[in-house]
PDB file of C-alpha atoms and ligand atoms in Angstrom:
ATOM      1  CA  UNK A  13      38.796  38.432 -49.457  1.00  0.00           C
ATOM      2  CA  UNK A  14      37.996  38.201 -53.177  1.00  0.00           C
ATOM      3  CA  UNK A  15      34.657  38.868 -54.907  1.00  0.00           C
ATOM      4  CA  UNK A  16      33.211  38.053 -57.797  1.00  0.00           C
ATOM      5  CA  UNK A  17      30.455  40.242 -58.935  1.00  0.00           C
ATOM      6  CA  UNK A  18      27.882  40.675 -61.784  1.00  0.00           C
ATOM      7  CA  UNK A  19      24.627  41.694 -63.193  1.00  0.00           C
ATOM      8  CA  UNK A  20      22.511  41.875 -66.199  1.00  0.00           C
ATOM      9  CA  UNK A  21      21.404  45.394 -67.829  1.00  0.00           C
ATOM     10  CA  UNK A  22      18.450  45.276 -64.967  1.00  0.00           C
ATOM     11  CA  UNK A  23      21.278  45.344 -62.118  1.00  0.00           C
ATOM     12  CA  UNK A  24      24.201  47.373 -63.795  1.00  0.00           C
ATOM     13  CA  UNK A  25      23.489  50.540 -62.114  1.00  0.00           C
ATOM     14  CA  UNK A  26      23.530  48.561 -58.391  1.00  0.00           C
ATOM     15  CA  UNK A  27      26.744  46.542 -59.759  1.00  0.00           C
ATOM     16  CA  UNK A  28      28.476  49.810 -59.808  1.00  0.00           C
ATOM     17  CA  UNK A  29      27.472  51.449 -56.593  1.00  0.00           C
ATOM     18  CA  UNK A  30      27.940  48.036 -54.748  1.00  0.00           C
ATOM     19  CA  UNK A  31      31.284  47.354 -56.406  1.00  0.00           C
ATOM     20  CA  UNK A  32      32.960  50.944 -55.279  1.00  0.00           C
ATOM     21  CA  UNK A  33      30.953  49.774 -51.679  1.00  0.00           C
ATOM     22  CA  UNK A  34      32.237  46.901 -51.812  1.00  0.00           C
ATOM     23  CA  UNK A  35      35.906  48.220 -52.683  1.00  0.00           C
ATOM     24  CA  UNK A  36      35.548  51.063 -49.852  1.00  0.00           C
ATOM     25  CA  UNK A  37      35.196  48.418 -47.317  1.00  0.00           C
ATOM     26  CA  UNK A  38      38.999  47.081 -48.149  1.00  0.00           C
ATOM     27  CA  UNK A  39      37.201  44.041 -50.777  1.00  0.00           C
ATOM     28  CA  UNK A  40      39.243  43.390 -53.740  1.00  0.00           C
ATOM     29  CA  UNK A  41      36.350  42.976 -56.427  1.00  0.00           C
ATOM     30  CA  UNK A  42      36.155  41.759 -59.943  1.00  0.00           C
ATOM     31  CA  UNK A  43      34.205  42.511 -62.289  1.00  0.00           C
ATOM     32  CA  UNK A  44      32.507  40.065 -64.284  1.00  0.00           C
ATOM     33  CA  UNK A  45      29.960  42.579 -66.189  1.00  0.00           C
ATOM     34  CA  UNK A  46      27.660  43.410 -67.642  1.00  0.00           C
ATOM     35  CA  UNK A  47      29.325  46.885 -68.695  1.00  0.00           C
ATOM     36  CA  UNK A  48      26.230  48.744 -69.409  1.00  0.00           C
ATOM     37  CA  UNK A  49      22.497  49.329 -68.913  1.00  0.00           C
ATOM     38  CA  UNK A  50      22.155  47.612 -72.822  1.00  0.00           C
ATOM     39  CA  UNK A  51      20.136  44.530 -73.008  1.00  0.00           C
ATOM     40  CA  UNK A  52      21.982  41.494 -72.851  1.00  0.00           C
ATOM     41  CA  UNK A  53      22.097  37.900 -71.716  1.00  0.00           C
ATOM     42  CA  UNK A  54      22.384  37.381 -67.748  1.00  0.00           C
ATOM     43  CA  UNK A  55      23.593  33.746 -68.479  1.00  0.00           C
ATOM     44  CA  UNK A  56      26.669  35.251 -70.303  1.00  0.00           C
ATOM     45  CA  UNK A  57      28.279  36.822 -66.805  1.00  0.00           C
ATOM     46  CA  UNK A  58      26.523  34.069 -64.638  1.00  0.00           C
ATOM     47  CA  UNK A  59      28.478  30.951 -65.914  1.00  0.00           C
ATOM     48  CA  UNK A  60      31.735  33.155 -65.429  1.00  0.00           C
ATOM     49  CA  UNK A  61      31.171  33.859 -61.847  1.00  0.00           C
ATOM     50  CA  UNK A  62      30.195  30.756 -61.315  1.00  0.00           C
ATOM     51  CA  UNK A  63      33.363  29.421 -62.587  1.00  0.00           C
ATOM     52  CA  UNK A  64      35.716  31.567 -60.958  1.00  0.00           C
ATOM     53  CA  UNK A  65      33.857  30.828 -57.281  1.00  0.00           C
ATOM     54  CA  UNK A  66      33.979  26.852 -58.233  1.00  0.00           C
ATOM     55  CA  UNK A  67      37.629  26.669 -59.171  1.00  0.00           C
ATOM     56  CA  UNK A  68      38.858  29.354 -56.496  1.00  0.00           C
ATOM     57  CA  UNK A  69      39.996  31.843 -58.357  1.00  0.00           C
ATOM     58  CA  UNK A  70      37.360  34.421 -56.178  1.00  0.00           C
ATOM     59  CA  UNK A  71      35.925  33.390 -52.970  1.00  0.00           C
ATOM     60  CA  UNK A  72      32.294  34.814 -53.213  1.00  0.00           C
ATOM     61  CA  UNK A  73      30.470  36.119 -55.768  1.00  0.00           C
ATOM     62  CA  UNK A  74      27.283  38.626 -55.870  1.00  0.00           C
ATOM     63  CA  UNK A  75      24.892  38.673 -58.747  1.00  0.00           C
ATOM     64  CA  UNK A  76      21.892  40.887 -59.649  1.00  0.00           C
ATOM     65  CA  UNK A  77      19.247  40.970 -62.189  1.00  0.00           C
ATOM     66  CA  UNK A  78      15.746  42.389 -62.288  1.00  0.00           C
ATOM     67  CA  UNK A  79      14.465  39.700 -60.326  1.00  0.00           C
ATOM     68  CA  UNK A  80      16.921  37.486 -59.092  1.00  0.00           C
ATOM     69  CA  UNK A  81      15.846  34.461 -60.188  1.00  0.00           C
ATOM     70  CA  UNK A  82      17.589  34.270 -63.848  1.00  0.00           C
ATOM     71  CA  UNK A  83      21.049  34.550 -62.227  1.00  0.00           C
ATOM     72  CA  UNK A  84      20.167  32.181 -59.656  1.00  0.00           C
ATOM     73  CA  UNK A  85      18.690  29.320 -62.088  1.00  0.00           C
ATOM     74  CA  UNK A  86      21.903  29.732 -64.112  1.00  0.00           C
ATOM     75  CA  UNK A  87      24.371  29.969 -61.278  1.00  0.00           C
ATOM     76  CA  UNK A  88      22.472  26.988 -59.420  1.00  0.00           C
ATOM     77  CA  UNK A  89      23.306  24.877 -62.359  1.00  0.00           C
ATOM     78  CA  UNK A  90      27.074  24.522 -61.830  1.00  0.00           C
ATOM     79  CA  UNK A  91      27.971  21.898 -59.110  1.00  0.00           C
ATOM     80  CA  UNK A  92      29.571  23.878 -57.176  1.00  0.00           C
ATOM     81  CA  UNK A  93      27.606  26.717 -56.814  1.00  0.00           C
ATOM     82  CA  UNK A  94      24.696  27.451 -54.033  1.00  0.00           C
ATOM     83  CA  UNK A  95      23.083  30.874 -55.440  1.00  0.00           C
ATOM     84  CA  UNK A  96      20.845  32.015 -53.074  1.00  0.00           C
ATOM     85  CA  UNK A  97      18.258  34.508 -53.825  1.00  0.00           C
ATOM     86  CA  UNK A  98      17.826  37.349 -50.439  1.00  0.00           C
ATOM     87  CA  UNK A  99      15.679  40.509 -51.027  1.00  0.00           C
ATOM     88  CA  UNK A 100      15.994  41.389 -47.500  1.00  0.00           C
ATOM     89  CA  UNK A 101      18.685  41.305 -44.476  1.00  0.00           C
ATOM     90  CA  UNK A 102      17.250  38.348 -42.396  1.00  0.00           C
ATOM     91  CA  UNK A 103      16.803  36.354 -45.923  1.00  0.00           C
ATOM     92  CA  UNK A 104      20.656  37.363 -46.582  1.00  0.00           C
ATOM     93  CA  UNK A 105      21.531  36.297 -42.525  1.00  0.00           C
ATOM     94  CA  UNK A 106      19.582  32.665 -43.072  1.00  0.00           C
ATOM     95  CA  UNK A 107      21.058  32.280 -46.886  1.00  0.00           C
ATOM     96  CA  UNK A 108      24.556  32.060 -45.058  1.00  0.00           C
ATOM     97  CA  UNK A 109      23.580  30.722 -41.793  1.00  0.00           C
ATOM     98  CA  UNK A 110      21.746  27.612 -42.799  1.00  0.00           C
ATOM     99  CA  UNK A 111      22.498  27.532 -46.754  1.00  0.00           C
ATOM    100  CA  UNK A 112      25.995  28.164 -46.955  1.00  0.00           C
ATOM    101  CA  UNK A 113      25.061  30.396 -50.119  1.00  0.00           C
ATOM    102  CA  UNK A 114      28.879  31.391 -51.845  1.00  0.00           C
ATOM    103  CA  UNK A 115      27.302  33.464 -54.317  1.00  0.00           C
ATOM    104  CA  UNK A 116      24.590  36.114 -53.098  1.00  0.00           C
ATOM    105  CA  UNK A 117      21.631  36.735 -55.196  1.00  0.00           C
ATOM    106  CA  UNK A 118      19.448  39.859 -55.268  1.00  0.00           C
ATOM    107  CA  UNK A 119      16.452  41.756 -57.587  1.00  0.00           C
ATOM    108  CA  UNK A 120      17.523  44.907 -58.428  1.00  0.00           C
ATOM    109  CA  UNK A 121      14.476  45.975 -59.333  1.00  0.00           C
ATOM    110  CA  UNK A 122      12.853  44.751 -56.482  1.00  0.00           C
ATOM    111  CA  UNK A 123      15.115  46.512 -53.412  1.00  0.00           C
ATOM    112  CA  UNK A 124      16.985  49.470 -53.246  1.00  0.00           C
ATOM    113  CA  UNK A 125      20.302  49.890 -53.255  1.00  0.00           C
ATOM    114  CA  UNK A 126      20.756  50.757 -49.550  1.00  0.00           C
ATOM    115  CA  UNK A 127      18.561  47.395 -48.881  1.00  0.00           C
ATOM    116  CA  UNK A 128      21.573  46.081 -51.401  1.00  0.00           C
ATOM    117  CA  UNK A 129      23.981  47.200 -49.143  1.00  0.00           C
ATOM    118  CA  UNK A 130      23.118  45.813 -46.147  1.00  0.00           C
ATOM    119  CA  UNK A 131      21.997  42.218 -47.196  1.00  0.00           C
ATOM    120  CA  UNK A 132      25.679  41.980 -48.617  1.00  0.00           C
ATOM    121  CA  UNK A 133      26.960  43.197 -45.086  1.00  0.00           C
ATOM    122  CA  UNK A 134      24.790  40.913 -42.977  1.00  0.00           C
ATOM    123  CA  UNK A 135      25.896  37.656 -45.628  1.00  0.00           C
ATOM    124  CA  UNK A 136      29.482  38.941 -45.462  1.00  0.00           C
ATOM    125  CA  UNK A 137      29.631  39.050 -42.285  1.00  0.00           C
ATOM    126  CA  UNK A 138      27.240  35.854 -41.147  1.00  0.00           C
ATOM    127  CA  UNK A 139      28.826  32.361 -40.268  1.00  0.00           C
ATOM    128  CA  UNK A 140      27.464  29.220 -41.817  1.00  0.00           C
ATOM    129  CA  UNK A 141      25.974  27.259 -38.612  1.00  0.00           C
ATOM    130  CA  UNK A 142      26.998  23.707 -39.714  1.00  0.00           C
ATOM    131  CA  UNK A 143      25.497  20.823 -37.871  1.00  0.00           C
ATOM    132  CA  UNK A 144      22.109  19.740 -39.447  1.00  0.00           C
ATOM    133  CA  UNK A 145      22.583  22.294 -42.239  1.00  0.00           C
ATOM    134  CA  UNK A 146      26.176  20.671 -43.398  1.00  0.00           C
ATOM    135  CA  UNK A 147      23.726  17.322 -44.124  1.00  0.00           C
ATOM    136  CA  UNK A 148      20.990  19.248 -45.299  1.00  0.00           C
ATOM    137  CA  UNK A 149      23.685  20.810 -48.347  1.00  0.00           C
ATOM    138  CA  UNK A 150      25.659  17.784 -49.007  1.00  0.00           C
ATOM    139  CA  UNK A 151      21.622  16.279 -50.311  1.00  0.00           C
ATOM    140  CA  UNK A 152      21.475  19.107 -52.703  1.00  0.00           C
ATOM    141  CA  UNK A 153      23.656  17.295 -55.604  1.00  0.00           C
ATOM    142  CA  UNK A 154      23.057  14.275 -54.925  1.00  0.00           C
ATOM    143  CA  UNK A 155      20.248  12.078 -53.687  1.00  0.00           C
ATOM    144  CA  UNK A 156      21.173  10.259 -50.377  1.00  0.00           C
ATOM    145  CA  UNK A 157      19.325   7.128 -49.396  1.00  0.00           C
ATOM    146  CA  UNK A 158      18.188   6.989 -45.958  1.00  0.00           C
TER     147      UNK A 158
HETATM  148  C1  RB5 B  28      15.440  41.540 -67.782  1.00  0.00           C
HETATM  149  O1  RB5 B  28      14.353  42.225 -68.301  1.00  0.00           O
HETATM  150  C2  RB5 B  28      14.977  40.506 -66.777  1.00  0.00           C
HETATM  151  O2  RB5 B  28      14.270  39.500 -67.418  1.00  0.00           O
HETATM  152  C3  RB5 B  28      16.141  39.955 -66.019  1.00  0.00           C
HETATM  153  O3  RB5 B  28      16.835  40.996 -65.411  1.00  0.00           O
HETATM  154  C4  RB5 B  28      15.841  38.983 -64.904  1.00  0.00           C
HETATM  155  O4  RB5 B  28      14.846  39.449 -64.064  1.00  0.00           O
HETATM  156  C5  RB5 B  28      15.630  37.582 -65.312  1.00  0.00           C
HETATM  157  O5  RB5 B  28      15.456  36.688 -64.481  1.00  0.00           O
END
């Protein structure tokens, strides 16, 4: 499996501990910045992971920045995308399970990176459930009448 990982200058330091991880565990990984702990712009590695996961070219991405929800906003906004935000493992079990999320979200400066570690383990390795939740994320782009 492929994966597409980023972070702002809030999540760099995680970015590199989870991406060696991440490549320990046999995952080819790329890289989509930031390359430092200098302030910068988290929309300018979101849209490219977000890209790459919509047209294929990785299968899941992972994206940190001091709180999550910056990456998230700007990932959410590409049609393909469902970025969900977990800060801990039973938000990163349900974020698969009944969400479907293909890129994982997390706050850096919120968890540590051992709590990093295992949220992407328990998302990796948690099936989507299907059933009422397949309905429940075909409504997200577009409003269904009853
Ligand atoms: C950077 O200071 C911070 O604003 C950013 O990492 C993130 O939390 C934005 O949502």
């Amino acid at each position: 499996m492929k994966l597409g990982i980023c972070s702002d200058h809030a999540g760099f330091e995680y970015k590199c501990e989870l991406k060696d991880y991440l490549k320990g565990k046999g995952y080819e990984v790329v890289d989509f910045g930031t390359d430092s702990t200098e302030s910068m712009d988290y929309p300018d590695v979101a849209h490219p992971l977000a890209e790459s996961v919509e047209n294929g070219s990785v299968d899941l991405g992972i994206a940190m920045c001091g709180t999550g929800n910056g990456m998230a906003m700007t990932l959410n906004k590409h049609q393909g995308i469902r970025a969900g935000l977990a800060w801990n493992t039973e938000i990163g079990r349900l974020v698969k399970q009944h969400n479907n999320a293909n890129i994982l979200v997390m706050p850096a400066r919120f968890i540590t990176v051992e709590e990093a570690r295992h949220i992407i383990d328990i998302w990796l390795e948690t099936e989507f459930e299907g059933g009422r939740h397949s309905r429940r994320i075909e409504k997200i782009s577009t409003r269904q009448s009853e």
